[in-house]
Amino acid sequence: MSTAMSSKLNALYTQLPPGTPMTSKDLAGLGISADLAVHYVRAGWLTRLGRGVFCRPNDPLTLGLCLLLLQRKFEGLHVGGKSVLDWYGVRQYALQKPVLHLYGLAAARLPGWFTERFPANYHRKRLFDEQPGALLHVGEFREHDGSGGPKVSGPERALLELLSEVGVCQPLQEARELVEGSHGLRADVLQELLRCCTSVKTVRLCLQLGREVSMPWVEKLDPATLPTGSNRPWVSQSTDGLLVLKP
């Protein structure tokens, strides 16, 4: 093996954290060309995950590092909804293998190498009037060492993302139970998000369920400043737990 190749292999194995997926561009930054990457795959020094994506052999991928890679590809990608509520301890019951809920602004399909390791659903959604590069109350999930992690919704935004799915793929009863566990939400943050929310259904459902389960934050909201639409009532369908608005 040449000295140059040995140096590039050393960089591949020492300059990136364990569990890191790498794109062809990442490899090029280490001096590994596309042809050399093919050679490394054939030699067993590199594993191909999918088109243009690689990892080191026998190196289990880390969720956070995989999300960071996907966020470079998909506009506005972040962890949200039920997943974030679970991370903050707002849950109906603990699941052994919870499905990861990801949200983004553009049509996208999660790669197979990712979903095979981390079962996930992707929701394309523009739920708020916001700038793509400055999502409201979405920030980095800090790792234990203080380093920046993948982008995640704050708990208030996550609740609204969850409620936006009621009537689509989210049962109403479970949503109600999750709202019942949301005592610690910040009313001022909810007020800001609700004011910018583009879904009347989500706004009204948040107010309705908050009142039904007597959440402390609901009394601090100002419904008069929120986009609640008309006064038409909601209809709960007991057969499937979904919610529809009267036309």
XYZ file of C-alpha atoms in Angstrom, residues 37-206:
170
model
C -13.882 4.893 -2.912
C -14.858 2.043 -5.266
C -11.489 0.428 -4.577
C -11.982 0.799 -0.811
C -15.419 -0.831 -1.060
C -13.995 -3.774 -2.998
C -11.154 -4.105 -0.512
C -13.552 -4.099 2.444
C -12.264 -0.827 3.893
C -15.515 0.975 3.151
C -19.177 -0.112 3.015
C -21.617 1.332 0.489
C -24.965 2.195 2.124
C -26.647 3.567 -0.971
C -25.883 5.695 -3.979
C -23.141 8.091 -2.948
C -23.344 7.204 0.762
C -20.834 5.112 2.677
C -19.739 4.110 6.152
C -16.848 2.263 7.713
C -17.354 -1.516 7.938
C -18.583 -2.917 11.265
C -19.298 0.627 12.458
C -22.940 0.880 13.663
C -24.462 4.129 12.479
C -25.472 6.764 15.025
C -28.953 8.269 14.691
C -27.863 11.842 15.337
C -25.067 11.729 12.765
C -27.391 10.179 10.186
C -29.938 12.939 10.775
C -27.253 15.570 10.318
C -26.460 14.068 6.917
C -30.139 13.996 5.886
C -30.585 17.603 7.001
C -27.956 18.622 4.463
C -30.117 17.070 1.757
C -33.752 17.766 2.765
C -34.959 21.334 3.296
C -36.207 22.014 6.790
C -35.752 18.433 7.995
C -36.138 18.053 11.742
C -37.410 15.627 14.350
C -40.850 16.637 15.564
C -44.352 15.589 16.581
C -44.797 12.535 18.739
C -41.066 11.722 18.712
C -40.056 14.992 20.354
C -42.900 14.813 22.858
C -41.620 11.376 23.828
C -38.085 12.754 24.239
C -39.507 15.386 26.603
C -41.377 12.738 28.593
C -44.841 13.455 27.175
C -46.013 10.008 26.176
C -49.013 7.724 26.403
C -46.897 4.642 27.005
C -43.356 3.564 26.250
C -42.800 1.802 22.946
C -39.995 -0.711 22.546
C -39.317 0.433 18.974
C -40.894 3.851 18.478
C -41.206 5.187 14.949
C -39.236 8.371 14.393
C -41.345 11.268 13.096
C -39.476 13.600 10.763
C -40.842 16.793 9.260
C -39.663 18.797 6.287
C -40.738 21.444 3.813
C -40.174 19.616 0.541
C -41.306 16.349 -0.979
C -38.778 13.704 -0.008
C -38.326 9.994 0.437
C -36.156 8.759 3.266
C -33.368 6.483 2.003
C -33.668 2.775 2.648
C -30.328 2.547 4.448
C -31.742 4.981 7.038
C -35.225 3.496 7.563
C -33.805 -0.043 7.767
C -31.863 1.029 10.846
C -34.195 3.692 12.218
C -37.901 3.117 11.451
C -39.246 6.531 10.513
C -42.109 8.437 8.906
C -41.560 11.595 6.899
C -44.185 14.350 6.934
C -44.020 17.074 4.324
C -45.670 20.002 6.043
C -45.729 23.791 5.986
C -47.613 24.232 9.228
C -46.342 27.716 10.062
C -45.742 30.987 8.266
C -41.961 30.971 8.581
C -38.752 31.235 6.610
C -37.176 27.918 5.502
C -33.832 28.891 6.976
C -35.292 30.085 10.273
C -37.903 27.595 11.432
C -39.846 28.732 14.475
C -38.760 27.029 17.694
C -36.599 24.414 15.991
C -33.103 24.084 17.403
C -30.162 21.756 17.759
C -30.539 18.798 20.072
C -27.461 19.051 22.231
C -25.440 15.921 22.839
C -24.146 14.972 26.279
C -20.774 16.531 25.464
C -22.427 19.824 24.519
C -21.813 19.461 20.795
C -24.521 20.354 18.316
C -26.867 17.600 17.233
C -29.693 17.286 14.737
C -32.485 19.846 14.549
C -35.586 19.116 16.625
C -38.833 20.904 17.399
C -39.388 22.471 20.765
C -42.128 20.676 22.755
C -44.743 23.327 21.923
C -44.140 23.053 18.184
C -44.051 19.252 18.481
C -47.520 19.251 20.050
C -48.945 21.297 17.177
C -47.251 19.048 14.631
C -48.893 16.077 16.316
C -52.316 17.764 16.364
C -52.014 18.627 12.681
C -52.018 14.890 11.922
C -55.337 14.224 13.704
C -57.848 13.179 11.098
C -55.011 11.995 8.836
C -52.880 9.411 10.618
C -53.139 10.370 14.298
C -55.978 8.978 16.487
C -57.880 11.649 18.380
C -57.956 9.772 21.684
C -54.183 9.381 21.802
C -53.771 13.070 20.936
C -56.084 13.986 23.803
C -54.063 11.832 26.228
C -50.816 13.429 25.070
C -52.266 16.916 25.522
C -53.236 15.824 29.044
C -49.548 15.242 29.784
C -48.393 18.611 28.456
C -48.562 20.618 31.699
C -45.100 22.117 31.261
C -45.617 23.781 27.891
C -44.836 27.508 27.664
C -47.938 29.564 26.917
C -45.995 32.426 25.295
C -44.302 30.039 22.860
C -47.614 28.347 22.060
C -49.231 31.739 21.482
C -46.503 32.698 19.001
C -46.718 29.409 17.133
C -50.514 29.393 17.037
C -50.557 32.934 15.690
C -48.298 31.823 12.807
C -50.079 28.506 12.239
C -51.530 28.015 8.754
C -53.916 25.227 9.843
C -57.179 26.405 11.396
C -57.904 22.816 12.389
C -54.683 22.610 14.409
C -55.325 25.915 16.186
C -58.884 25.028 17.133
C -57.953 21.519 18.202
C -55.199 22.807 20.462
